[in-house]
PDB file of C-alpha atoms in Angstrom:
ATOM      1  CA  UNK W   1      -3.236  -9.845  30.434  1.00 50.00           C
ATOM      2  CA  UNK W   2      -5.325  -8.089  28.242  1.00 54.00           C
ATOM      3  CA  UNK W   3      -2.224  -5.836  26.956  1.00 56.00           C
ATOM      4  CA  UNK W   4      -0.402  -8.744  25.959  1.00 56.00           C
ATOM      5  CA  UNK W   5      -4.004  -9.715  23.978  1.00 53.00           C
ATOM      6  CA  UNK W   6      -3.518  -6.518  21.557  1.00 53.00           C
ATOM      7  CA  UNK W   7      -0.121  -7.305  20.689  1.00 55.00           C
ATOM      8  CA  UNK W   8      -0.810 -10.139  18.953  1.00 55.00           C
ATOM      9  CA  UNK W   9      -3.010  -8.500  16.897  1.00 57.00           C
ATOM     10  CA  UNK W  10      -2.303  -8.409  12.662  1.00 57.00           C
ATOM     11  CA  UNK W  11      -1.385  -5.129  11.349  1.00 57.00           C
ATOM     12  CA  UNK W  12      -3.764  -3.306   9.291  1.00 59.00           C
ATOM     13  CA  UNK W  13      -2.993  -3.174   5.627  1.00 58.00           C
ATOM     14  CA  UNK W  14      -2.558   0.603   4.355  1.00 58.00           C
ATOM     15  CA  UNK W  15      -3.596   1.231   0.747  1.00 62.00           C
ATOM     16  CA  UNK W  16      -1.562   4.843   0.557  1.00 63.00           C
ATOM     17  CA  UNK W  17       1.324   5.758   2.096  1.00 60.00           C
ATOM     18  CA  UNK W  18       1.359   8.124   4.969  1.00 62.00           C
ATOM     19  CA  UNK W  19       1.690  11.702   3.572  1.00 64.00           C
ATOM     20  CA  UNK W  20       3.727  12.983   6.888  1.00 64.00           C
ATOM     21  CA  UNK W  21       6.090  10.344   6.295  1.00 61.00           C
ATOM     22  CA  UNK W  22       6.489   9.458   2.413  1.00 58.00           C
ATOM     23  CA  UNK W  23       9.759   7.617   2.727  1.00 61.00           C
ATOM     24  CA  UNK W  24       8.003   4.918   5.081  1.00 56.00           C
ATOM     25  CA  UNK W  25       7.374   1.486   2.510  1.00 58.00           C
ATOM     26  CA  UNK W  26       4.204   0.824   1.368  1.00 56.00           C
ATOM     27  CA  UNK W  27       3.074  -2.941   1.844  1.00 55.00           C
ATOM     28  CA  UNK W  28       1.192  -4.322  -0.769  1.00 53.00           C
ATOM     29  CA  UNK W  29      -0.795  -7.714  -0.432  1.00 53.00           C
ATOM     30  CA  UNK W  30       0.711 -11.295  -2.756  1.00 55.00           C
ATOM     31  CA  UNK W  31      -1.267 -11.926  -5.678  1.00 54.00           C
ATOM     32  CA  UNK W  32      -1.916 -15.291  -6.496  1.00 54.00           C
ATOM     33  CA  UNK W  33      -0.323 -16.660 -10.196  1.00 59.00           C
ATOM     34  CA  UNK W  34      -2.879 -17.879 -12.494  1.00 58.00           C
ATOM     35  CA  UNK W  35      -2.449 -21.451 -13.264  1.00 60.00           C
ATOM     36  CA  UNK W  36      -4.319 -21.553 -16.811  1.00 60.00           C
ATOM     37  CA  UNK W  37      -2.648 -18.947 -17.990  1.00 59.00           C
ATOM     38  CA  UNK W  38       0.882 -19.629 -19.395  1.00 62.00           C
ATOM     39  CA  UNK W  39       4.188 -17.740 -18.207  1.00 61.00           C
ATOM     40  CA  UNK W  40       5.600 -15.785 -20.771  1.00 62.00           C
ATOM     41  CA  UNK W  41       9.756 -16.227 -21.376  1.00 61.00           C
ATOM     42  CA  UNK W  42      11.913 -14.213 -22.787  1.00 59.00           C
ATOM     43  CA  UNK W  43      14.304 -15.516 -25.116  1.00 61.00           C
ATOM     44  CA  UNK W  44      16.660 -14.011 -27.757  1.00 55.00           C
ATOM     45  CA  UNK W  45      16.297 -14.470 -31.150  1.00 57.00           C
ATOM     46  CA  UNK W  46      19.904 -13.923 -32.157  1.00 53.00           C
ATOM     47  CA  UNK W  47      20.922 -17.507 -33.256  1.00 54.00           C
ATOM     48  CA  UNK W  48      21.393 -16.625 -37.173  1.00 56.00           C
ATOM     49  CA  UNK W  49      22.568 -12.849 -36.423  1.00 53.00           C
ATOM     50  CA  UNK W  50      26.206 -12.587 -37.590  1.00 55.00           C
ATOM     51  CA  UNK W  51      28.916 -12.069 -34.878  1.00 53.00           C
ATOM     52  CA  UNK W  52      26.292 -14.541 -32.143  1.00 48.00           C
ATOM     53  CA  UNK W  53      27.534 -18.025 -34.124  1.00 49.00           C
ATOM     54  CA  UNK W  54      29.557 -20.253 -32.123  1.00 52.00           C
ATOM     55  CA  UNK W  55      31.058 -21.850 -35.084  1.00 52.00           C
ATOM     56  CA  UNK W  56      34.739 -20.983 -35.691  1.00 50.00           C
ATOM     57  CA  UNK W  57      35.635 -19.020 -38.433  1.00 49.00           C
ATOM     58  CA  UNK W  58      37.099 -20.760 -41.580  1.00 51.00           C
ATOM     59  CA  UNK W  59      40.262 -19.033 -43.098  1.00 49.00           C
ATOM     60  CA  UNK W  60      41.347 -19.410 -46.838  1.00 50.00           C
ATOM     61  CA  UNK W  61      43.952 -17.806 -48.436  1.00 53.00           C
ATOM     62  CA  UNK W  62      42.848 -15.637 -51.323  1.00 52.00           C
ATOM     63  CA  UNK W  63      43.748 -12.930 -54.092  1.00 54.00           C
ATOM     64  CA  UNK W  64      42.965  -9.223 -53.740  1.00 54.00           C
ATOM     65  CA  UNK W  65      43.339  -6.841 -56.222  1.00 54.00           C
ATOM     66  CA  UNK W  66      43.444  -3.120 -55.021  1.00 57.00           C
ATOM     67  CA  UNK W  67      44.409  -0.617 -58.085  1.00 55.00           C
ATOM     68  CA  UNK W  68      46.995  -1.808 -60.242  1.00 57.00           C
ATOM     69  CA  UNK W  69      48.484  -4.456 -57.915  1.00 56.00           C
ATOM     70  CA  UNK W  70      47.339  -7.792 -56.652  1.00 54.00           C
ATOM     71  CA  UNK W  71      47.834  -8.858 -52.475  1.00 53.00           C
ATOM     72  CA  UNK W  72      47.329 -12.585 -51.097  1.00 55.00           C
ATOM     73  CA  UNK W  73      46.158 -12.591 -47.973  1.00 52.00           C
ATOM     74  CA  UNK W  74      44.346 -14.175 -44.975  1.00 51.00           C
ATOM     75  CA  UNK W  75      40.490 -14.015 -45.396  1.00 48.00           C
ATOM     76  CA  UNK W  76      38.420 -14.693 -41.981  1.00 48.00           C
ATOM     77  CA  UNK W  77      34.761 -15.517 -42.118  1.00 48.00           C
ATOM     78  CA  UNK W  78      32.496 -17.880 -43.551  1.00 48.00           C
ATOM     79  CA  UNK W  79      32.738 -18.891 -47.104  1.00 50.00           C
ATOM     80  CA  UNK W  80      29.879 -16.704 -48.782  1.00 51.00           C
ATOM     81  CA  UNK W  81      31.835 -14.597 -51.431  1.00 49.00           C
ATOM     82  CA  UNK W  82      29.294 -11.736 -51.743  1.00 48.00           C
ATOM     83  CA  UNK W  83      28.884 -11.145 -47.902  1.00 48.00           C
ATOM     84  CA  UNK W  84      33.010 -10.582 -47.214  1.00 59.00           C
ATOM     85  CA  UNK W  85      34.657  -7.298 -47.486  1.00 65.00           C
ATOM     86  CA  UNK W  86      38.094  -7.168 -48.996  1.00 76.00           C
ATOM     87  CA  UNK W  87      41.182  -7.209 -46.220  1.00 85.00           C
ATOM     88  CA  UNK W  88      42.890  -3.292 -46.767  1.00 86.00           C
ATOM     89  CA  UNK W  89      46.596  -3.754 -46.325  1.00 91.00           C
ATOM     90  CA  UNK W  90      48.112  -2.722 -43.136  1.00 92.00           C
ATOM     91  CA  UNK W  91      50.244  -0.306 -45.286  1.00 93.00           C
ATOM     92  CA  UNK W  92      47.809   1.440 -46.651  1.00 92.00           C
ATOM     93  CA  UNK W  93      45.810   1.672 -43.720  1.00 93.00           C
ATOM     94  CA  UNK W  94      48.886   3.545 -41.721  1.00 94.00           C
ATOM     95  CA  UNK W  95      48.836   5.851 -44.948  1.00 94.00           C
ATOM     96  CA  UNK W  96      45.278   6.508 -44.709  1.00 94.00           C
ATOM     97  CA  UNK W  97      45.533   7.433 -41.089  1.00 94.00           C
ATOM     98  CA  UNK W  98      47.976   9.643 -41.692  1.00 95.00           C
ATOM     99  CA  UNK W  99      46.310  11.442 -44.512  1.00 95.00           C
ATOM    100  CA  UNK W 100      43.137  11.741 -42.534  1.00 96.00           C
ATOM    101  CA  UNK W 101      45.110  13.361 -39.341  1.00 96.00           C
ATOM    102  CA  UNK W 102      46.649  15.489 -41.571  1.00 96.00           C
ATOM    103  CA  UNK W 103      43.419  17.096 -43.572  1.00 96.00           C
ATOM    104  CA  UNK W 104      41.521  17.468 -40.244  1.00 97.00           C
ATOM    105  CA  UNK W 105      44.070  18.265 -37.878  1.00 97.00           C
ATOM    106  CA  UNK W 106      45.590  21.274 -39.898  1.00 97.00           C
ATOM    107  CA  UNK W 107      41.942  23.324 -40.156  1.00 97.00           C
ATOM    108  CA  UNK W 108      41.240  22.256 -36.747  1.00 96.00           C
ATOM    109  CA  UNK W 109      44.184  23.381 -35.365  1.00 97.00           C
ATOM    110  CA  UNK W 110      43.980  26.358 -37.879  1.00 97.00           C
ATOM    111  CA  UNK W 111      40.384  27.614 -37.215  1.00 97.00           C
ATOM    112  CA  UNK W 112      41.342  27.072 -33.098  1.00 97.00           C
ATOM    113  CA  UNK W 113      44.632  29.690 -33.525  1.00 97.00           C
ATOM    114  CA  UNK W 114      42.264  31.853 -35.684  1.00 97.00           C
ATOM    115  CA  UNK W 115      40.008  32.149 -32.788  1.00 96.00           C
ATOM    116  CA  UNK W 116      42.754  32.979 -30.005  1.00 97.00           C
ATOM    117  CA  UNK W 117      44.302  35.907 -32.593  1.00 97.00           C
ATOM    118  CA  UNK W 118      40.564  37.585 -33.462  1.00 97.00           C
ATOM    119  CA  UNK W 119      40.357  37.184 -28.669  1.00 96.00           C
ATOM    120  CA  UNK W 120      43.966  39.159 -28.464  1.00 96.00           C
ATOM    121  CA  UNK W 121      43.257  41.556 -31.206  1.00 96.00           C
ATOM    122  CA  UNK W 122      40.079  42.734 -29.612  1.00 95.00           C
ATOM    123  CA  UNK W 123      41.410  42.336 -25.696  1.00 95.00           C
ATOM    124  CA  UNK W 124      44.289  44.963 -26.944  1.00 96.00           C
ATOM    125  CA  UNK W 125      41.721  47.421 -28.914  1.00 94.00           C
ATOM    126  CA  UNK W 126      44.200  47.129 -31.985  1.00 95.00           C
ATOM    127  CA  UNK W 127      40.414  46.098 -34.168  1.00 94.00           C
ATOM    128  CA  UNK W 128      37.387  45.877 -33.608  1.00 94.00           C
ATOM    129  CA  UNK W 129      36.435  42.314 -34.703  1.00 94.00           C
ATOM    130  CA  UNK W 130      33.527  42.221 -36.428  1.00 95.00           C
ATOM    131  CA  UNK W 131      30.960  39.613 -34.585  1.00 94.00           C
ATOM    132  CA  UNK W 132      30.177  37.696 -37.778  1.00 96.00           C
ATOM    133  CA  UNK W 133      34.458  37.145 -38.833  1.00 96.00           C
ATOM    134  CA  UNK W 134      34.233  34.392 -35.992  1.00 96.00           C
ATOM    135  CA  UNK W 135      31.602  32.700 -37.068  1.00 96.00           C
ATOM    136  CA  UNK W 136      32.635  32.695 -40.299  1.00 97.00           C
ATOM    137  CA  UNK W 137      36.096  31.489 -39.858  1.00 97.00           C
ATOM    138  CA  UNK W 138      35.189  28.721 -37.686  1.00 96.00           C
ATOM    139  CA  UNK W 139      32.024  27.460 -39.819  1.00 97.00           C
ATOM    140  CA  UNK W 140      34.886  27.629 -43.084  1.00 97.00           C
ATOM    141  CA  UNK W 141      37.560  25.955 -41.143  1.00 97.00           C
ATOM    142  CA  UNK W 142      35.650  23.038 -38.780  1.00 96.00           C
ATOM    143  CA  UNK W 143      33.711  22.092 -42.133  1.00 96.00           C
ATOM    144  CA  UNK W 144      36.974  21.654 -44.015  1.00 96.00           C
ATOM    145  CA  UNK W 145      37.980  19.530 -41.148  1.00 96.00           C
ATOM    146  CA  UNK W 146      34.749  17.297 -41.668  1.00 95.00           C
ATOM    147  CA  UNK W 147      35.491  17.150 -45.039  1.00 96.00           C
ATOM    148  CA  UNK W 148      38.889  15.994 -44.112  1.00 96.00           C
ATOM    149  CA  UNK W 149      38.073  12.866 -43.054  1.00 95.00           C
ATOM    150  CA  UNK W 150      36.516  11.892 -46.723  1.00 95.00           C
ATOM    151  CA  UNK W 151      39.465  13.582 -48.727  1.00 96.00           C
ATOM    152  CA  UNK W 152      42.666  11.741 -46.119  1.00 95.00           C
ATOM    153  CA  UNK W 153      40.376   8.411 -47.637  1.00 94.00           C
ATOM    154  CA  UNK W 154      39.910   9.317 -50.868  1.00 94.00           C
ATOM    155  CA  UNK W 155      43.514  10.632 -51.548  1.00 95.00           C
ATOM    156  CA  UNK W 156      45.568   8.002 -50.287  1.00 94.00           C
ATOM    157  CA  UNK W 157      46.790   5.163 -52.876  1.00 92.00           C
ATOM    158  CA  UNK W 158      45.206   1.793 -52.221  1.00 89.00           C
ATOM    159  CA  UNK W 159      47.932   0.211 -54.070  1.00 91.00           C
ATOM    160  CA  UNK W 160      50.403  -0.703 -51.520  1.00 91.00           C
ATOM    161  CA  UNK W 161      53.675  -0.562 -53.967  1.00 92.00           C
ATOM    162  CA  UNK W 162      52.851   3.045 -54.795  1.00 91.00           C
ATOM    163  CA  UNK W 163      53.574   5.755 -52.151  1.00 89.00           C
ATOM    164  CA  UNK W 164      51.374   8.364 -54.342  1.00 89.00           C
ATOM    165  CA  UNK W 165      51.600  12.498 -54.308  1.00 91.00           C
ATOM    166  CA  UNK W 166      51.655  15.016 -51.600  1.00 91.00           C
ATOM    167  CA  UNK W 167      47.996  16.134 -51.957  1.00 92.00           C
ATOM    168  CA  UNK W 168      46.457  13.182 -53.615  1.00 93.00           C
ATOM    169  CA  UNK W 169      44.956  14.775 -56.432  1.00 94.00           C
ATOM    170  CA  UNK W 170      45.498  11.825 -58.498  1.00 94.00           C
ATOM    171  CA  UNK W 171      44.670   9.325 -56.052  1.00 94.00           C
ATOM    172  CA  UNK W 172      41.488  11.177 -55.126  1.00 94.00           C
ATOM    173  CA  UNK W 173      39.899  11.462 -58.722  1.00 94.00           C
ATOM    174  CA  UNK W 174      41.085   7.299 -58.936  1.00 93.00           C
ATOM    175  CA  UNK W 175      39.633   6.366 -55.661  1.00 92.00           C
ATOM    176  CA  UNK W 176      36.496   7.944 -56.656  1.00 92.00           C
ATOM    177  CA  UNK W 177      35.710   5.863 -59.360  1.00 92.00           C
ATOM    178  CA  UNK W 178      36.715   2.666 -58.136  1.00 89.00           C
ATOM    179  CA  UNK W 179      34.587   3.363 -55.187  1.00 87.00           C
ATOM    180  CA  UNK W 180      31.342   3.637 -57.184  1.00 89.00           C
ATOM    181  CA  UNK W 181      32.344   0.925 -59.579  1.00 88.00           C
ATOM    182  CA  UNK W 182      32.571  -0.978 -56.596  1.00 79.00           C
ATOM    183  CA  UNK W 183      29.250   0.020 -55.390  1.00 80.00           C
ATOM    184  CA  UNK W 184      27.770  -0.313 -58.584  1.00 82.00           C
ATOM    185  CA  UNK W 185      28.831  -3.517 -58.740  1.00 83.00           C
ATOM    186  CA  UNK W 186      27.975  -4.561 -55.537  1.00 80.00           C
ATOM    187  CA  UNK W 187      24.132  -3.885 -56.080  1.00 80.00           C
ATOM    188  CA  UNK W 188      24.203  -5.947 -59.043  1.00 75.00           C
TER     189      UNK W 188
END
């Protein structure tokens, strides 16, 4: 009788755990919530942010002017004129896109082959590569691939009648000023 006595005994609460056995749980005691003290909630603050509005989005059919030529289109958005960005034309956007492959893909693709010809020419003891021609070549030709991406943007015409030159020259000294004007413009 009196083992059947110590089994119903409570089990001792144990402030750290075991160190022979440190995957056992540790059992902690329930803490009583104070009732004077408010609970705190958590609640996002989002309701003005753009993008979190349930409202639809109006549409209105306006005028863009891009260069020399003028595009109506579909604008999406709510109807504050200084908060909107212009609509590019899909046109010019496949242009641009094209442009920008082009001015990073060739030095990429350039300064990758350079690599591979410097690794054969040394494997086959015709020269002995200098350490620092590597370097040098890849630093020239993966930063004229960064730079790429800003020249493909800058050289393509925004107008979407005109096709504009092989290189962009023309386009690229255009584009720059219209892009400040518009930033100038814009902080006005």
């Amino acid at each position: 009788m009196k083992t059947m006595v110590s089994l119903q005994q409570q089990p001792l609460y144990i402030t750290k755990p075991s160190p022979w056995n440190p995957r056992s749980p540790t059992l902690y005691p329930k803490t009583l919530k104070n009732p004077y003290l408010p609970a705190k909630t958590w609640k996002l603050h989002a309701e003005g942010a753009k993008g979190f509005n349930r409202k639809p989005a109006s549409t209105r059919t306006e005028k863009i002017s891009i260069g020399n030529g003028t595009v109506t289109g579909k604008s999406y958005g709510n109807n504050n004129d200084d908060d909107e960005d212009e609509k590019m034309p899909d046109i010019v956007m496949e242009r641009m896109v094209v442009r920008i492959l082009v001015y990073v893909g060739v030095p990429l693709v350039s300064g990758i082959a350079m690599l591979q010809v410097f690794d054969i020419v040394k494997e086959q003891h015709v020269w002995d590569v200098p350490l620092w021609l590597p370097f040098f070549t890849t630093f020239v030709t993966f930063g004229a691939s960064t730079l790429g991406v800003a020249y493909g943007t800058l050289s393509t015409s925004w107008d979407p009648e005109k096709k504009g030159s092989l290189l962009g020259f023309e386009e690229a000294q255009t584009n720059w000023v219209e892009m400040w004007r518009e930033e100038d413009d814009s902080k006005r």
